[in-house]
mmCIF file of C-alpha atoms in Angstrom:
data_model
loop_
_atom_site.group_PDB
_atom_site.id
_atom_site.type_symbol
_atom_site.label_atom_id
_atom_site.label_comp_id
_atom_site.label_asym_id
_atom_site.label_seq_id
_atom_site.Cartn_x
_atom_site.Cartn_y
_atom_site.Cartn_z
ATOM 1 C CA UNK I 281 32.128 16.186 94.704
ATOM 2 C CA UNK I 282 36.002 17.183 94.220
ATOM 3 C CA UNK I 283 37.808 17.270 90.819
ATOM 4 C CA UNK I 284 41.543 17.741 90.592
ATOM 5 C CA UNK I 285 42.457 20.057 87.200
ATOM 6 C CA UNK I 286 46.280 18.973 86.398
ATOM 7 C CA UNK I 287 48.320 22.062 85.265
ATOM 8 C CA UNK I 288 50.948 19.731 84.081
ATOM 9 C CA UNK I 289 53.836 21.895 82.120
ATOM 10 C CA UNK I 290 52.991 22.896 79.074
ATOM 11 C CA UNK I 291 48.992 22.564 79.719
ATOM 12 C CA UNK I 292 46.833 24.946 78.296
ATOM 13 C CA UNK I 293 46.064 27.002 81.076
ATOM 14 C CA UNK I 294 42.943 28.778 79.541
ATOM 15 C CA UNK I 295 41.272 25.300 79.761
ATOM 16 C CA UNK I 296 42.351 24.741 83.338
ATOM 17 C CA UNK I 297 40.817 28.263 84.205
ATOM 18 C CA UNK I 298 37.951 27.788 81.856
ATOM 19 C CA UNK I 299 36.870 24.656 83.562
ATOM 20 C CA UNK I 300 36.979 26.243 86.937
ATOM 21 C CA UNK I 301 35.060 28.731 85.755
ATOM 22 C CA UNK I 302 32.076 26.626 84.388
ATOM 23 C CA UNK I 303 31.906 24.992 87.828
ATOM 24 C CA UNK I 304 32.386 27.857 89.766
ATOM 25 C CA UNK I 305 28.886 29.239 87.760
ATOM 26 C CA UNK I 306 27.269 25.946 87.773
ATOM 27 C CA UNK I 307 27.858 25.878 91.612
ATOM 28 C CA UNK I 308 26.006 29.462 91.944
ATOM 29 C CA UNK I 309 23.091 27.788 90.212
ATOM 30 C CA UNK I 310 23.082 24.696 92.121
ATOM 31 C CA UNK I 311 22.784 26.314 95.162
ATOM 32 C CA UNK I 312 19.771 28.268 94.165
ATOM 33 C CA UNK I 313 18.144 25.077 93.606
ATOM 34 C CA UNK I 314 19.244 23.387 96.819
ATOM 35 C CA UNK I 315 21.872 20.983 94.986
ATOM 36 C CA UNK I 316 25.657 20.462 96.450
ATOM 37 C CA UNK I 317 28.634 21.746 94.949
ATOM 38 C CA UNK I 318 31.387 20.722 92.996
ATOM 39 C CA UNK I 319 34.952 21.647 94.448
ATOM 40 C CA UNK I 320 37.973 21.879 92.041
ATOM 41 C CA UNK I 321 41.741 22.277 93.217
ATOM 42 C CA UNK I 322 44.167 23.343 90.113
ATOM 43 C CA UNK I 323 47.437 21.054 90.847
ATOM 44 C CA UNK I 324 50.693 21.647 89.854
ATOM 45 C CA UNK I 325 52.939 18.632 89.646
ATOM 46 C CA UNK I 326 54.739 19.436 92.862
ATOM 47 C CA UNK I 327 51.294 19.228 94.310
ATOM 48 C CA UNK I 328 50.486 15.386 93.734
ATOM 49 C CA UNK I 329 50.285 13.237 96.696
ATOM 50 C CA UNK I 330 48.564 10.678 97.639
ATOM 51 C CA UNK I 331 46.605 12.324 100.806
ATOM 52 C CA UNK I 332 43.759 14.069 99.015
ATOM 53 C CA UNK I 333 41.133 11.978 97.239
ATOM 54 C CA UNK I 334 39.580 13.157 94.292
ATOM 55 C CA UNK I 335 36.285 11.680 92.707
ATOM 56 C CA UNK I 336 37.614 12.999 89.044
ATOM 57 C CA UNK I 337 41.171 13.899 87.535
ATOM 58 C CA UNK I 338 41.111 15.851 84.556
ATOM 59 C CA UNK I 339 44.148 16.099 82.044
ATOM 60 C CA UNK I 340 43.488 19.353 80.183
ATOM 61 C CA UNK I 341 44.918 19.917 76.361
ATOM 62 C CA UNK I 342 48.545 20.729 76.011
ATOM 63 C CA UNK I 343 50.156 23.584 74.024
ATOM 64 C CA UNK I 344 53.801 22.019 73.785
ATOM 65 C CA UNK I 345 55.178 19.384 71.772
ATOM 66 C CA UNK I 346 55.537 16.870 74.452
ATOM 67 C CA UNK I 347 53.227 14.056 75.218
ATOM 68 C CA UNK I 348 53.815 13.658 78.895
ATOM 69 C CA UNK I 349 55.737 10.045 78.058
ATOM 70 C CA UNK I 350 58.698 11.207 80.888
ATOM 71 C CA UNK I 351 56.057 12.330 83.464
ATOM 72 C CA UNK I 352 56.418 9.347 85.237
ATOM 73 C CA UNK I 353 55.459 10.793 88.647
ATOM 74 C CA UNK I 354 52.312 11.908 87.267
ATOM 75 C CA UNK I 355 51.490 8.776 85.479
ATOM 76 C CA UNK I 356 51.772 6.716 89.147
ATOM 77 C CA UNK I 357 49.869 9.582 90.597
ATOM 78 C CA UNK I 358 47.011 9.064 87.714
ATOM 79 C CA UNK I 359 46.931 5.402 88.166
ATOM 80 C CA UNK I 360 47.059 5.793 92.037
ATOM 81 C CA UNK I 361 43.789 8.086 91.682
ATOM 82 C CA UNK I 362 41.861 6.002 89.370
ATOM 83 C CA UNK I 363 42.630 3.122 91.707
ATOM 84 C CA UNK I 364 40.958 4.823 94.240
ATOM 85 C CA UNK I 365 37.823 4.974 92.481
ATOM 86 C CA UNK I 366 38.451 8.373 90.757
ATOM 87 C CA UNK I 367 37.104 9.045 87.154
ATOM 88 C CA UNK I 368 39.860 9.852 84.828
ATOM 89 C CA UNK I 369 39.062 12.578 82.184
ATOM 90 C CA UNK I 370 40.938 14.401 79.185
ATOM 91 C CA UNK I 371 40.525 16.853 76.575
ATOM 92 C CA UNK I 372 42.227 17.016 73.282
ATOM 93 C CA UNK I 373 46.442 15.552 74.017
ATOM 94 C CA UNK I 374 45.715 15.254 77.369
ATOM 95 C CA UNK I 375 44.508 11.401 76.745
ATOM 96 C CA UNK I 376 48.320 10.861 76.229
ATOM 97 C CA UNK I 377 48.740 11.188 79.742
ATOM 98 C CA UNK I 378 46.140 8.524 80.591
ATOM 99 C CA UNK I 379 47.809 6.144 77.626
ATOM 100 C CA UNK I 380 51.276 6.614 79.630
ATOM 101 C CA UNK I 381 49.423 5.704 83.059
ATOM 102 C CA UNK I 382 48.340 2.487 81.487
ATOM 103 C CA UNK I 383 44.598 3.245 81.780
ATOM 104 C CA UNK I 384 43.155 3.070 78.147
ATOM 105 C CA UNK I 385 44.170 -0.431 77.001
ATOM 106 C CA UNK I 386 41.035 -1.474 75.747
ATOM 107 C CA UNK I 387 39.180 1.193 76.418
ATOM 108 C CA UNK I 388 37.069 3.151 74.034
ATOM 109 C CA UNK I 389 38.484 6.646 73.848
ATOM 110 C CA UNK I 390 38.856 9.842 71.584
ATOM 111 C CA UNK I 391 41.733 12.583 71.185
ATOM 112 C CA UNK I 392 41.937 15.388 68.433
ATOM 113 C CA UNK I 393 41.202 14.076 65.170
ATOM 114 C CA UNK I 394 44.965 15.682 63.926
ATOM 115 C CA UNK I 395 46.651 13.461 66.667
ATOM 116 C CA UNK I 396 44.939 9.872 65.555
ATOM 117 C CA UNK I 397 48.240 8.739 64.034
ATOM 118 C CA UNK I 398 50.410 9.467 66.727
ATOM 119 C CA UNK I 399 47.745 8.092 69.269
ATOM 120 C CA UNK I 400 47.605 4.965 67.465
ATOM 121 C CA UNK I 401 51.293 4.586 67.421
ATOM 122 C CA UNK I 402 51.750 5.427 70.880
ATOM 123 C CA UNK I 403 48.762 3.137 72.575
ATOM 124 C CA UNK I 404 47.787 0.298 69.810
ATOM 125 C CA UNK I 405 45.873 -1.363 72.487
ATOM 126 C CA UNK I 406 43.253 1.615 73.176
ATOM 127 C CA UNK I 407 40.194 1.537 70.945
ATOM 128 C CA UNK I 408 40.485 5.212 69.452
ATOM 129 C CA UNK I 409 37.497 6.908 68.085
ATOM 130 C CA UNK I 410 38.644 9.948 66.785
ATOM 131 C CA UNK I 411 35.207 10.744 65.059
ATOM 132 C CA UNK I 412 33.563 11.493 68.447
ATOM 133 C CA UNK I 413 33.917 14.921 70.521
ATOM 134 C CA UNK I 414 33.313 12.928 73.617
ATOM 135 C CA UNK I 415 33.453 9.235 75.034
ATOM 136 C CA UNK I 416 32.072 8.558 78.184
ATOM 137 C CA UNK I 417 33.271 5.028 79.667
ATOM 138 C CA UNK I 418 31.966 5.268 82.961
ATOM 139 C CA UNK I 419 35.436 5.727 84.741
ATOM 140 C CA UNK I 420 37.242 6.928 81.706
ATOM 141 C CA UNK I 421 35.861 10.071 80.199
ATOM 142 C CA UNK I 422 37.762 11.569 76.917
ATOM 143 C CA UNK I 423 37.263 14.696 74.547
ATOM 144 C CA UNK I 424 38.621 15.372 71.448
ATOM 145 C CA UNK I 425 39.466 18.834 70.317
ATOM 146 C CA UNK I 426 41.490 21.643 71.448
ATOM 147 C CA UNK I 427 38.133 23.614 72.860
ATOM 148 C CA UNK I 428 36.795 19.989 73.756
ATOM 149 C CA UNK I 429 37.338 20.931 77.436
ATOM 150 C CA UNK I 430 33.930 22.910 77.227
ATOM 151 C CA UNK I 431 32.354 19.922 76.423
ATOM 152 C CA UNK I 432 33.904 18.013 79.208
ATOM 153 C CA UNK I 433 32.862 20.698 81.701
ATOM 154 C CA UNK I 434 29.358 20.556 81.071
ATOM 155 C CA UNK I 435 29.449 16.646 81.012
ATOM 156 C CA UNK I 436 30.922 16.816 84.918
ATOM 157 C CA UNK I 437 28.139 19.527 85.540
ATOM 158 C CA UNK I 438 25.479 17.194 84.240
ATOM 159 C CA UNK I 439 26.905 14.211 86.095
ATOM 160 C CA UNK I 440 26.981 15.582 89.303
ATOM 161 C CA UNK I 441 24.739 18.591 89.305
ATOM 162 C CA UNK I 442 21.955 17.624 86.876
ATOM 163 C CA UNK I 443 20.501 18.878 83.152
ATOM 164 C CA UNK I 444 18.756 21.840 84.572
ATOM 165 C CA UNK I 445 22.107 23.599 86.107
ATOM 166 C CA UNK I 446 23.951 22.721 82.823
ATOM 167 C CA UNK I 447 20.880 24.518 80.914
ATOM 168 C CA UNK I 448 21.467 27.424 83.107
ATOM 169 C CA UNK I 449 25.136 27.410 83.157
ATOM 170 C CA UNK I 450 24.988 27.363 79.408
ATOM 171 C CA UNK I 451 22.572 30.130 79.237
ATOM 172 C CA UNK I 452 24.829 32.214 81.706
ATOM 173 C CA UNK I 453 27.862 31.594 79.735
ATOM 174 C CA UNK I 454 26.426 31.643 76.355
ATOM 175 C CA UNK I 455 27.493 27.988 75.658
ATOM 176 C CA UNK I 456 25.972 25.674 72.926
ATOM 177 C CA UNK I 457 24.439 22.825 75.233
ATOM 178 C CA UNK I 458 24.234 20.831 71.819
ATOM 179 C CA UNK I 459 26.187 17.621 71.052
ATOM 180 C CA UNK I 460 28.845 17.976 68.845
ATOM 181 C CA UNK I 461 30.874 15.405 66.648
ATOM 182 C CA UNK I 462 34.575 15.897 65.526
ATOM 183 C CA UNK I 463 33.975 14.887 62.135
ATOM 184 C CA UNK I 464 32.144 17.977 61.599
ATOM 185 C CA UNK I 465 35.448 19.681 61.977
ATOM 186 C CA UNK I 466 38.072 17.198 60.753
ATOM 187 C CA UNK I 467 39.986 17.934 57.629
ATOM 188 C CA UNK I 468 41.521 15.408 55.427
ATOM 189 C CA UNK I 469 45.239 15.494 55.718
ATOM 190 C CA UNK I 470 46.874 12.665 53.396
ATOM 191 C CA UNK I 471 50.420 11.985 54.100
ATOM 192 C CA UNK I 472 52.986 13.466 51.899
ATOM 193 C CA UNK I 473 56.203 12.522 53.976
ATOM 194 C CA UNK I 474 56.308 8.827 53.250
ATOM 195 C CA UNK I 475 59.211 8.736 50.660
ATOM 196 C CA UNK I 476 57.665 7.206 47.636
ATOM 197 C CA UNK I 477 58.077 9.808 44.854
ATOM 198 C CA UNK I 478 55.828 8.212 42.173
ATOM 199 C CA UNK I 479 52.866 8.075 44.670
ATOM 200 C CA UNK I 480 53.565 11.597 45.930
ATOM 201 C CA UNK I 481 53.365 12.791 42.249
ATOM 202 C CA UNK I 482 50.226 10.688 41.947
ATOM 203 C CA UNK I 483 48.647 12.334 45.064
ATOM 204 C CA UNK I 484 49.748 15.816 43.835
ATOM 205 C CA UNK I 485 48.078 14.929 40.231
ATOM 206 C CA UNK I 486 45.046 13.712 42.193
ATOM 207 C CA UNK I 487 44.422 17.097 44.242
ATOM 208 C CA UNK I 488 44.530 19.020 40.827
ATOM 209 C CA UNK I 489 42.197 16.440 39.339
ATOM 210 C CA UNK I 490 39.656 15.266 42.006
ATOM 211 C CA UNK I 491 36.886 15.240 39.252
ATOM 212 C CA UNK I 492 38.611 13.070 36.881
ATOM 213 C CA UNK I 493 38.250 9.172 36.625
ATOM 214 C CA UNK I 494 40.001 8.428 40.023
ATOM 215 C CA UNK I 495 39.317 4.423 39.745
ATOM 216 C CA UNK I 496 42.094 2.016 40.628
ATOM 217 C CA UNK I 497 41.982 0.395 37.118
ATOM 218 C CA UNK I 498 42.403 4.230 35.688
ATOM 219 C CA UNK I 499 45.009 5.572 37.843
ATOM 220 C CA UNK I 500 46.875 2.386 37.696
ATOM 221 C CA UNK I 501 47.002 2.835 34.024
ATOM 222 C CA UNK I 502 48.432 6.458 34.156
ATOM 223 C CA UNK I 503 51.274 5.207 36.442
ATOM 224 C CA UNK I 504 52.195 2.317 34.465
ATOM 225 C CA UNK I 505 51.788 0.308 37.530
ATOM 226 C CA UNK I 506 49.628 -2.874 37.962
ATOM 227 C CA UNK I 507 46.541 -2.057 39.977
ATOM 228 C CA UNK I 508 47.646 -4.611 42.561
ATOM 229 C CA UNK I 509 50.948 -3.037 42.833
ATOM 230 C CA UNK I 510 49.572 0.568 43.094
ATOM 231 C CA UNK I 511 47.138 -0.707 45.720
ATOM 232 C CA UNK I 512 50.086 -2.228 47.917
ATOM 233 C CA UNK I 513 52.030 0.938 47.192
ATOM 234 C CA UNK I 514 49.832 3.566 47.886
ATOM 235 C CA UNK I 515 48.216 1.850 50.918
ATOM 236 C CA UNK I 516 51.687 1.406 52.194
ATOM 237 C CA UNK I 517 52.554 5.319 51.616
ATOM 238 C CA UNK I 518 49.389 6.855 52.675
ATOM 239 C CA UNK I 519 47.896 4.617 55.000
ATOM 240 C CA UNK I 520 44.746 4.470 52.962
ATOM 241 C CA UNK I 521 43.404 2.011 50.071
ATOM 242 C CA UNK I 522 42.803 4.182 46.913
ATOM 243 C CA UNK I 523 39.316 4.220 46.792
ATOM 244 C CA UNK I 524 38.999 5.695 50.374
ATOM 245 C CA UNK I 525 41.641 8.188 49.811
ATOM 246 C CA UNK I 526 39.259 9.221 46.797
ATOM 247 C CA UNK I 527 36.341 9.680 48.811
ATOM 248 C CA UNK I 528 37.982 11.791 51.383
ATOM 249 C CA UNK I 529 39.864 13.704 48.953
ATOM 250 C CA UNK I 530 36.649 14.389 46.918
ATOM 251 C CA UNK I 531 34.873 15.210 50.189
ATOM 252 C CA UNK I 532 37.369 17.825 51.250
ATOM 253 C CA UNK I 533 37.218 19.357 48.009
ATOM 254 C CA UNK I 534 33.636 19.772 48.448
ATOM 255 C CA UNK I 535 33.861 21.140 51.998
ATOM 256 C CA UNK I 536 35.877 23.865 50.425
ATOM 257 C CA UNK I 537 33.291 24.609 47.921
ATOM 258 C CA UNK I 538 30.699 24.909 50.443
ATOM 259 C CA UNK I 539 32.665 27.217 52.761
ATOM 260 C CA UNK I 540 33.577 29.582 49.738
ATOM 261 C CA UNK I 541 31.250 29.707 46.954
ATOM 262 C CA UNK I 542 27.312 29.824 46.406
ATOM 263 C CA UNK I 543 27.448 26.669 44.282
ATOM 264 C CA UNK I 544 24.454 24.691 44.435
ATOM 265 C CA UNK I 545 25.130 21.168 45.988
ATOM 266 C CA UNK I 546 24.356 19.500 42.892
ATOM 267 C CA UNK I 547 26.898 21.611 41.101
ATOM 268 C CA UNK I 548 29.334 20.855 43.978
ATOM 269 C CA UNK I 549 28.525 17.094 43.566
ATOM 270 C CA UNK I 550 29.818 17.161 39.949
ATOM 271 C CA UNK I 551 32.553 19.388 40.263
ATOM 272 C CA UNK I 552 34.282 16.821 42.954
ATOM 273 C CA UNK I 553 33.728 13.688 40.503
ATOM 274 C CA UNK I 554 30.327 12.391 41.561
ATOM 275 C CA UNK I 555 27.631 12.059 38.878
ATOM 276 C CA UNK I 556 24.932 10.918 41.683
ATOM 277 C CA UNK I 557 23.791 13.301 43.735
ATOM 278 C CA UNK I 558 21.984 11.073 46.305
ATOM 279 C CA UNK I 559 24.992 9.278 46.893
ATOM 280 C CA UNK I 560 27.084 11.968 47.266
ATOM 281 C CA UNK I 561 24.870 13.448 49.923
ATOM 282 C CA UNK I 562 24.976 9.861 51.973
ATOM 283 C CA UNK I 563 28.579 9.797 51.813
ATOM 284 C CA UNK I 564 28.900 13.578 52.680
ATOM 285 C CA UNK I 565 27.146 12.950 55.576
ATOM 286 C CA UNK I 566 28.868 9.674 56.672
ATOM 287 C CA UNK I 567 32.346 11.364 56.630
ATOM 288 C CA UNK I 568 30.959 14.889 58.062
ATOM 289 C CA UNK I 569 28.464 14.041 60.212
ATOM 290 C CA UNK I 570 26.287 16.732 58.659
ATOM 291 C CA UNK I 571 24.323 17.343 55.385
ATOM 292 C CA UNK I 572 26.009 19.332 52.896
ATOM 293 C CA UNK I 573 23.404 22.093 53.271
ATOM 294 C CA UNK I 574 23.933 21.922 57.195
ATOM 295 C CA UNK I 575 27.563 21.969 56.820
ATOM 296 C CA UNK I 576 27.414 25.499 54.471
ATOM 297 C CA UNK I 577 24.856 26.775 57.310
ATOM 298 C CA UNK I 578 27.533 26.128 60.076
ATOM 299 C CA UNK I 579 30.743 27.089 58.333
ATOM 300 C CA UNK I 580 30.247 29.016 55.112
ATOM 301 C CA UNK I 581 32.749 32.077 55.413
ATOM 302 C CA UNK I 582 30.498 35.191 54.484
#
């Protein structure tokens, strides 16, 4: 098997070289158990031609603000390799290059959670799931997060060299092989640059008063708007209905308490505006992917 690691302009070279290191270590253990090798080549944009066949093409994260929309020669090369049967893979913003190559229409994909709005605007026909860390759609494999190239590397090792080699590689490189989800790490970043001053003022007030009554009716009364008007303007400005915004805001506040304090979870529930601890626990898990106690164990600042 042969993998192309595409070091386009602005690519995160630690990811390119790190993927090479993972494959090198995996090949060492594969040879010990009598398996084949996974070869790889680091390609610069000037190295692209149609003569070399690859089983997979990897687009790593990028460290610049560009998203590859002008790299038309790279787009054509990616599309050609896909047409030849190569698996297309990306990590983080590398998915933008796959999108511009026309490979993601109707396909389930992921990218970094902070790029969700930008990605949806660029590729509305892609089936984006930013809560997932890795999505395997057979000939399209995408991962989110800047460091998700590690997960992608282990996926490729498992695919071609098997679970035993993955286990040995993880132990050698001190990598946790357990599955993760992006929602374990994502933060709530509400839009504030929408230009609706009354809605922005309300958002600031909600940030400071998360434990107060934040129902639509209460907020409408406080702003002097009708419920229908507030719901329409709030959703138009922030991209979220009021109820969902309140849930995200309160869970983000709860994350902060779990990270920075030793408050019992039941007290945190009250502190962020919930009176039903079981309902709070279910909501926390649905948004974060883990329980509140597990979140504290993993992310508390000691």
